[in-house]
Amino acid sequence: MANKIPRVPVREQDPKVRATNFEEVCYGYNVEEAQLEATRCLHCKNPRCVAACPVSVKIPNFIAQVAAGNFAAAASVIAEDSSLPAICGRVCPQETQCEGSCILGVKGEPVAIGKLERFVADWSRENGGVKPEIAPSNGHKIAVIGSGPAGLACASDLAKLGYDVTIFEALHRPGGVLEYGIPEFRLPKDKVVAAEIESVKALGVKIETNVIAGRTVTIDSLLDEEGFAAVFVGSGAGLPKFMGIPGENLNGVFSANEFLTRNNLMKAYREDYMTPIHAGKKVVVVGGGNVAMDAARTALRLGAHTTIVYRRTEMELPARREEVHHAKEEGIEFAMLTNPVEIIGDEKGWVKAVKCIRMELGEPDESGRRSPVAVPGSEFEIETETVIMSLGTSPNPLIARTTAGLETNRRGCLVADENGATTREGVFAGGDAVTGAATVILAMGAGRKAAAAIDQYVKSKN
Amino acid sequence: MYEIITKEMLTPTICRMKVYAPRLAASALPGQFLIVRATESGERIPLTISDYDKEAGTVTIVTQQIGASSSEIISFEEGESFKDVVGPLGIPSDFTEMQEEELKAQRYIFIAGGVGTAPVYPQVKWLHERGIAVDVIVGAKTKDLVIYKEEMEDVCDNLYLCTDDGSAGFKGLVTAMLEKLVNEDGKKYTQAVAIGPMIMMKFATLTAKKLELPIIVSLNTLMVDGTGMCGACRVTVAGKTRFACVEGPEFNGYDVDFDEAMRRQGMYKSEEVEANEHHKCRIGRGK
C-alpha cells in the first residue's frame, strides 16, 4: 500500500549562488529519493494523471517500476508515449496536468510525477537509453518542418512506424524553442536537449539544419520535386508581439525572443562566444508567462537588478508556479497590477525609464480572468536600462503565404483538425503554429496525433 | 558543408567569396539576403546575396571588414568551410514579380554606395537579362575602393562613377550625380533603388523626393535569426513597426525612419569594438 510520507523534497542549487550562474537550478532526485517518492503513488484504478497528460504517459506503471528499482523498465514504459521525457520532466506544467489531478493533491502534496519522470529519463540516458522497436522501412518519405517539440515527437513516431523522416530546421541547431527559448538553467542544452535529439536521430530520423520552409524550400517543392509523401508543419510560434506604446523602438528595448535567443542559442553568456547582449544594471521585463520568467532570470544572471511588470495580480500569472517561486527566491522583483504606457529615452535614444500606470482588477473577461483596468492618474516611472517585452507571439506568415491551399484562421494560425490535417491534402500541422504559443507537451501531443494521421493518410494512398 | 570555392580581395578590406550552398543557390532571387555563421562561437551575420549560380550551387557574398565578426568571415580561405549558411531570406525585389509589360515600361536608376555595390549587381543583371535598360551610379570614397566596376559595366546601360576625392569619375556624392542626371542631362527615370550605408540611403531618398522619383532602399539592420522570430531588425516604416527580415529588406524609401534605423544599427557598437579587441584573429581554428 502507498507510503503516507510527505512529498520528498528535491535538491536545488542555493538561490544566491545560482543567481550568478547558468547551471541547472534543480539537481533532481537520486536513486534513494526517487524510490522513496515512488512509494507514495496510490496506483488508482482510474488514474486521473494519465488522462491529464497530453501524451497519456502510463504514469502509475512507470512509477511502480521506479519503486521496484527497475529503472530501465520504467524508461521503457515512458518511451511508449513520450520521446522527450528528460525535457518534459523539466518543463511541463505538471501542476495543471498530471500532478494537478493527482488524488493525493486533494488533501496534501501530489506525487512528484515530473521529478520522477526526469529521474527515469536521466538515469536511462546515463545507462545506455531505451532501445525502441523500429518497424522495417516502408519506403515512404515524410518531411517535418521544424525540430521543436512538435516536430521531434511527430518524427519519432513516424520513424518507429518505418517511415523515412527528414526534419528541416531553419536555425543552425535543432531543438526549436528547447534550444533558443528555454534557458540552460532550466533545461541544459548539451546534457539534455542534444542527448534527446540524438535519441530521435538514433531512430533513423535525418535533420537538415539551415533550411527555411517557404524560402530555402517550399512545401510544394518537397511534395512535388523531392518525393515526400506528406509534410508535417511544426514551425512554432512566430513573431514577437510588442505593445504599440511610444518608445518601443528605443535602443535597449528587446523582445524576450531576441534576448533569450542571444543568450541560449547564441550563448552570449559565455566568454568564448562572440554574441553581444545588452542587459545593464537594471532590467524591466513586461509579461507574466514562462518566457517572461526565463528572460527575467536570464537578465538577473547577467548581473541586472530585474523587475517583472505584469498588469494583473500574482494569482493570474500564466507562468508555471515553480518558475515564479524560483524567480522570487533568486531576488526578482514583481510589480503586479502595473502596465507600461511609455518607454522614455535619453538624448542618445537609449532607454532610461518605463512609465507605468497602476491597474485594478475589473469584471472577468471571456477567458474567465478578471480584466485589469487602469487607475486614472496613477502613472509613475521605473528607472531602467533595458526593457524586455514578453507578450507572446503572432504566427509567422511565411509558410501559409508560400503554400497554395493552406488556410489560416483569424489570428493567422494554420487551420488544422484535431488530428493535425490542414486544408491542403498531404499537409499536416501541429504545435504553436496551429494553437499559438502554448507548451512543449501540448506541441508534442499534437505532433504524435499528426504522426498517426499521416500514417493513416499514407496507407490510404497506397 | 558550406565550402568557400573562390575568395578574392576586391580592396584591402572588401572580400568576395563564392560559397557552396546548393539549396540556397537554387531558390535565391535578387534583393534577398543570407546569414553566415563562420564558426561555432561566431555570430549570425546577415549579408546581401551578391550573385548566385544555380548550376554550380554557389552563392556570392561580399564582406567588408568592420568588426570582429566580419573579420572572422574574411579570415577564411578557399577550401575551408563556414559552419552555417542559411537563406535566401527576405522578400525578393519587387520587379521579380512584375509582368513583362509593366517591367518594360520601367526606367531604373540604381544608386550603389561602397560595399552596397555588390548587392546592386544581381538586380541590374536580372533586369539586363530581360532586356530592361538600367543606369547605375556607383559611389566610393576613393578610386581604390570602387568595386564591381567591370561586372557592372557588362550589365548596365550607363555607369556613373563618383568618388569623394575625384580620383575616379565624378568628384562628389551620388546624390549630386542623381540630381545632375535628372536636372541637367534630362534623364527620365521611373524608379530609383539605393543600396549602401544607411546615411547614403537617407540622403538618396531626400534627393529622390526632391526629384519626385520613387525610391526603394534595402535596409541592413541588426538581425539574429533572420526569420522574424527575434524582432531585432524592427524599423519604423510609414509610422508602423516592421520587421526588415521578413517584411523587407526592401522598403519604400520615403516611408523609412532612417534616423531611428541608424541609431538602432549602432546598438551593439561598443560591444562589437570590445569583441574585436578580444578576438582579433582565429588563425588555426578547426585545424
XYZ file of C-alpha atoms in Angstrom, chain B:
287
model
C 29.362 21.641 -45.945
C 29.447 25.370 -46.876
C 32.799 25.358 -48.660
C 34.439 28.515 -49.939
C 35.036 27.789 -53.623
C 36.773 31.061 -54.501
C 37.991 34.025 -52.493
C 39.404 37.335 -53.696
C 40.114 40.626 -52.011
C 38.427 43.366 -54.056
C 40.100 46.031 -51.903
C 42.323 45.598 -48.851
C 39.179 45.372 -46.683
C 36.461 44.085 -49.033
C 36.379 40.385 -49.768
C 34.362 38.428 -52.339
C 33.639 34.756 -51.745
C 31.777 32.149 -53.717
C 30.288 29.674 -51.246
C 28.806 26.242 -51.910
C 25.195 26.214 -50.678
C 23.128 24.388 -53.314
C 19.664 24.611 -51.734
C 20.141 28.325 -51.157
C 21.504 28.983 -54.664
C 18.560 27.130 -56.192
C 15.976 29.446 -54.638
C 17.805 32.797 -54.417
C 16.421 35.892 -56.182
C 17.667 39.479 -56.435
C 17.066 41.531 -53.305
C 17.362 38.638 -50.875
C 19.999 38.057 -48.227
C 21.561 35.184 -46.345
C 23.065 34.615 -42.913
C 26.561 33.300 -42.312
C 27.829 31.847 -39.077
C 31.504 31.294 -39.734
C 32.424 29.274 -36.650
C 30.705 27.575 -33.725
C 31.347 30.602 -31.492
C 30.520 33.154 -34.188
C 27.559 35.463 -34.601
C 24.899 35.061 -37.262
C 25.805 37.765 -39.788
C 23.268 38.879 -42.408
C 24.816 39.579 -45.828
C 23.093 40.512 -49.054
C 23.391 37.930 -51.813
C 25.687 39.394 -54.478
C 25.223 36.656 -57.047
C 24.080 33.053 -57.324
C 24.722 30.196 -59.693
C 22.013 27.562 -59.598
C 24.018 25.069 -61.709
C 27.177 25.278 -59.653
C 25.170 25.501 -56.409
C 27.071 28.568 -55.252
C 26.202 31.975 -53.843
C 28.473 35.010 -53.818
C 28.901 37.211 -50.769
C 30.873 40.404 -50.412
C 32.025 41.314 -46.930
C 33.652 44.461 -45.662
C 35.897 44.165 -42.652
C 34.305 46.259 -39.910
C 34.232 44.359 -36.626
C 35.147 41.037 -35.101
C 32.544 39.009 -36.995
C 33.272 40.374 -40.467
C 36.997 39.917 -39.793
C 36.313 36.325 -38.898
C 34.431 35.735 -42.158
C 37.215 37.319 -44.185
C 39.857 35.218 -42.427
C 38.521 32.083 -44.150
C 40.403 30.748 -47.169
C 39.425 28.788 -50.265
C 38.744 25.152 -49.448
C 37.683 25.939 -45.874
C 34.011 25.823 -44.901
C 31.719 28.074 -42.946
C 29.846 26.401 -40.120
C 26.464 27.655 -41.331
C 24.978 29.487 -44.292
C 21.204 29.919 -44.423
C 18.815 31.591 -46.818
C 17.590 33.013 -49.043
C 15.901 35.382 -46.601
C 13.629 38.348 -47.105
C 11.269 39.231 -49.911
C 12.809 39.391 -53.412
C 12.890 42.753 -55.221
C 9.507 43.967 -56.489
C 10.500 43.716 -60.150
C 10.925 39.923 -59.910
C 7.125 39.748 -59.515
C 6.230 42.215 -62.289
C 4.599 41.307 -65.586
C 6.718 41.832 -68.689
C 4.778 44.870 -69.993
C 4.920 46.587 -66.635
C 8.631 45.888 -66.402
C 9.330 47.128 -69.951
C 7.762 50.481 -69.069
C 10.223 51.000 -66.186
C 13.401 53.009 -66.345
C 15.585 52.125 -63.361
C 18.399 54.107 -61.782
C 20.406 52.240 -59.150
C 22.428 54.134 -56.564
C 25.138 51.990 -55.042
C 27.363 53.057 -52.188
C 30.568 51.321 -51.118
C 30.133 47.632 -50.351
C 26.433 48.094 -51.234
C 27.542 47.980 -54.880
C 27.762 44.190 -54.659
C 24.054 43.517 -53.917
C 23.057 46.000 -56.638
C 24.810 43.781 -59.170
C 22.361 40.794 -59.219
C 19.432 43.214 -59.532
C 20.945 45.021 -62.515
C 21.985 41.693 -64.036
C 18.467 40.266 -63.638
C 16.920 43.291 -65.378
C 19.595 43.334 -68.082
C 18.949 39.651 -68.858
C 15.316 40.590 -69.507
C 16.199 43.450 -71.808
C 15.385 46.256 -69.370
C 17.552 49.368 -69.648
C 19.281 50.233 -66.391
C 21.562 53.053 -65.301
C 23.785 52.738 -62.255
C 25.511 55.313 -60.074
C 28.371 53.845 -58.042
C 29.857 55.888 -55.239
C 33.014 55.291 -53.226
C 35.400 57.307 -51.074
C 38.266 56.921 -53.494
C 39.279 55.058 -56.681
C 40.848 52.108 -54.823
C 37.588 51.414 -53.000
C 35.449 51.129 -56.133
C 34.225 47.558 -56.525
C 32.287 45.715 -59.242
C 33.155 48.322 -61.932
C 33.789 45.867 -64.801
C 30.999 43.492 -63.759
C 28.539 46.360 -63.628
C 29.633 47.768 -66.978
C 28.767 44.418 -68.557
C 25.150 44.513 -67.386
C 24.097 48.174 -67.288
C 23.471 50.763 -69.963
C 25.284 53.647 -68.286
C 27.597 53.522 -65.318
C 28.259 56.768 -63.474
C 31.186 56.585 -61.111
C 31.526 59.064 -58.236
C 34.338 59.401 -55.742
C 34.578 61.771 -52.812
C 38.083 62.854 -53.845
C 37.593 62.802 -57.606
C 40.228 60.092 -58.108
C 37.825 58.306 -60.439
C 34.771 59.586 -62.282
C 32.714 62.464 -60.973
C 34.028 64.248 -57.888
C 31.178 64.367 -55.454
C 28.367 62.446 -53.828
C 25.968 60.037 -55.509
C 23.108 62.397 -54.679
C 24.753 65.201 -56.655
C 25.152 62.815 -59.576
C 21.497 61.798 -59.401
C 20.419 65.427 -59.414
C 22.724 66.176 -62.339
C 21.393 63.237 -64.386
C 17.773 64.240 -63.904
C 18.007 68.032 -63.899
C 20.879 68.709 -66.311
C 21.111 65.681 -68.559
C 17.362 65.305 -68.863
C 17.323 61.634 -67.880
C 13.873 60.249 -67.206
C 13.632 57.550 -64.568
C 10.551 55.849 -63.149
C 12.213 54.120 -60.204
C 15.359 54.590 -58.130
C 16.877 51.855 -55.967
C 19.515 52.749 -53.372
C 21.698 50.230 -51.562
C 24.572 51.246 -49.362
C 25.300 52.754 -45.970
C 22.158 53.866 -44.114
C 23.285 57.514 -44.243
C 23.675 57.337 -48.017
C 20.229 55.777 -48.417
C 18.786 58.535 -46.257
C 20.217 61.284 -48.439
C 19.483 59.429 -51.674
C 15.866 59.284 -50.505
C 15.795 63.014 -49.748
C 17.176 63.760 -53.209
C 14.777 61.361 -54.915
C 11.892 63.004 -53.077
C 13.003 66.389 -54.335
C 13.106 64.968 -57.864
C 9.698 63.294 -57.330
C 11.300 59.967 -58.126
C 10.056 56.842 -56.298
C 12.900 55.139 -54.432
C 13.394 51.718 -52.900
C 16.046 51.149 -50.229
C 17.472 47.898 -48.861
C 17.877 48.031 -45.085
C 20.825 46.268 -43.498
C 19.514 46.191 -39.937
C 20.691 44.139 -36.960
C 19.343 40.597 -37.029
C 19.689 37.355 -35.105
C 17.616 34.596 -36.704
C 16.505 36.445 -39.850
C 13.172 34.609 -39.934
C 11.020 37.033 -37.942
C 11.494 35.391 -34.598
C 13.562 37.958 -32.711
C 12.447 41.402 -33.845
C 15.963 42.902 -33.597
C 15.521 44.211 -37.139
C 12.465 46.325 -36.457
C 12.253 49.598 -38.315
C 9.587 52.266 -38.474
C 8.109 52.428 -41.967
C 5.217 54.807 -42.615
C 4.772 55.165 -38.870
C 4.442 51.436 -38.291
C 6.943 48.966 -36.831
C 8.029 46.463 -39.473
C 10.444 43.540 -39.353
C 13.102 44.115 -42.033
C 13.986 40.402 -42.187
C 10.555 39.107 -43.216
C 8.748 42.226 -44.452
C 11.854 43.649 -46.147
C 14.730 44.132 -46.591
C 13.456 46.482 -49.326
C 11.084 49.289 -48.431
C 9.769 52.473 -49.988
C 12.494 54.974 -49.052
C 10.014 57.814 -48.484
C 8.457 55.900 -45.592
C 11.582 54.808 -43.704
C 12.624 56.459 -40.428
C 16.345 56.470 -41.250
C 17.447 58.283 -38.097
C 15.897 55.593 -35.918
C 17.324 52.881 -38.178
C 20.840 54.348 -37.862
C 20.541 54.628 -34.102
C 19.358 51.033 -33.811
C 22.139 49.820 -36.094
C 24.694 51.108 -33.593
C 23.090 49.330 -30.632
C 25.954 46.903 -30.044
C 28.759 49.179 -31.304
C 30.639 49.307 -28.001
C 30.304 45.541 -27.562
C 31.482 44.960 -31.132
C 34.647 47.062 -30.714
C 35.342 45.257 -27.454
C 34.827 41.893 -29.126
C 37.251 42.822 -31.877
C 39.899 43.720 -29.329
C 39.302 40.461 -27.507
C 39.255 38.227 -30.515
C 41.425 39.789 -33.187
C 42.157 36.666 -35.109
C 41.462 32.982 -35.050
C 44.257 31.553 -37.093
C 44.371 27.810 -36.855
C 40.701 27.432 -35.960
C 39.347 23.951 -36.555
C 42.599 22.581 -37.898
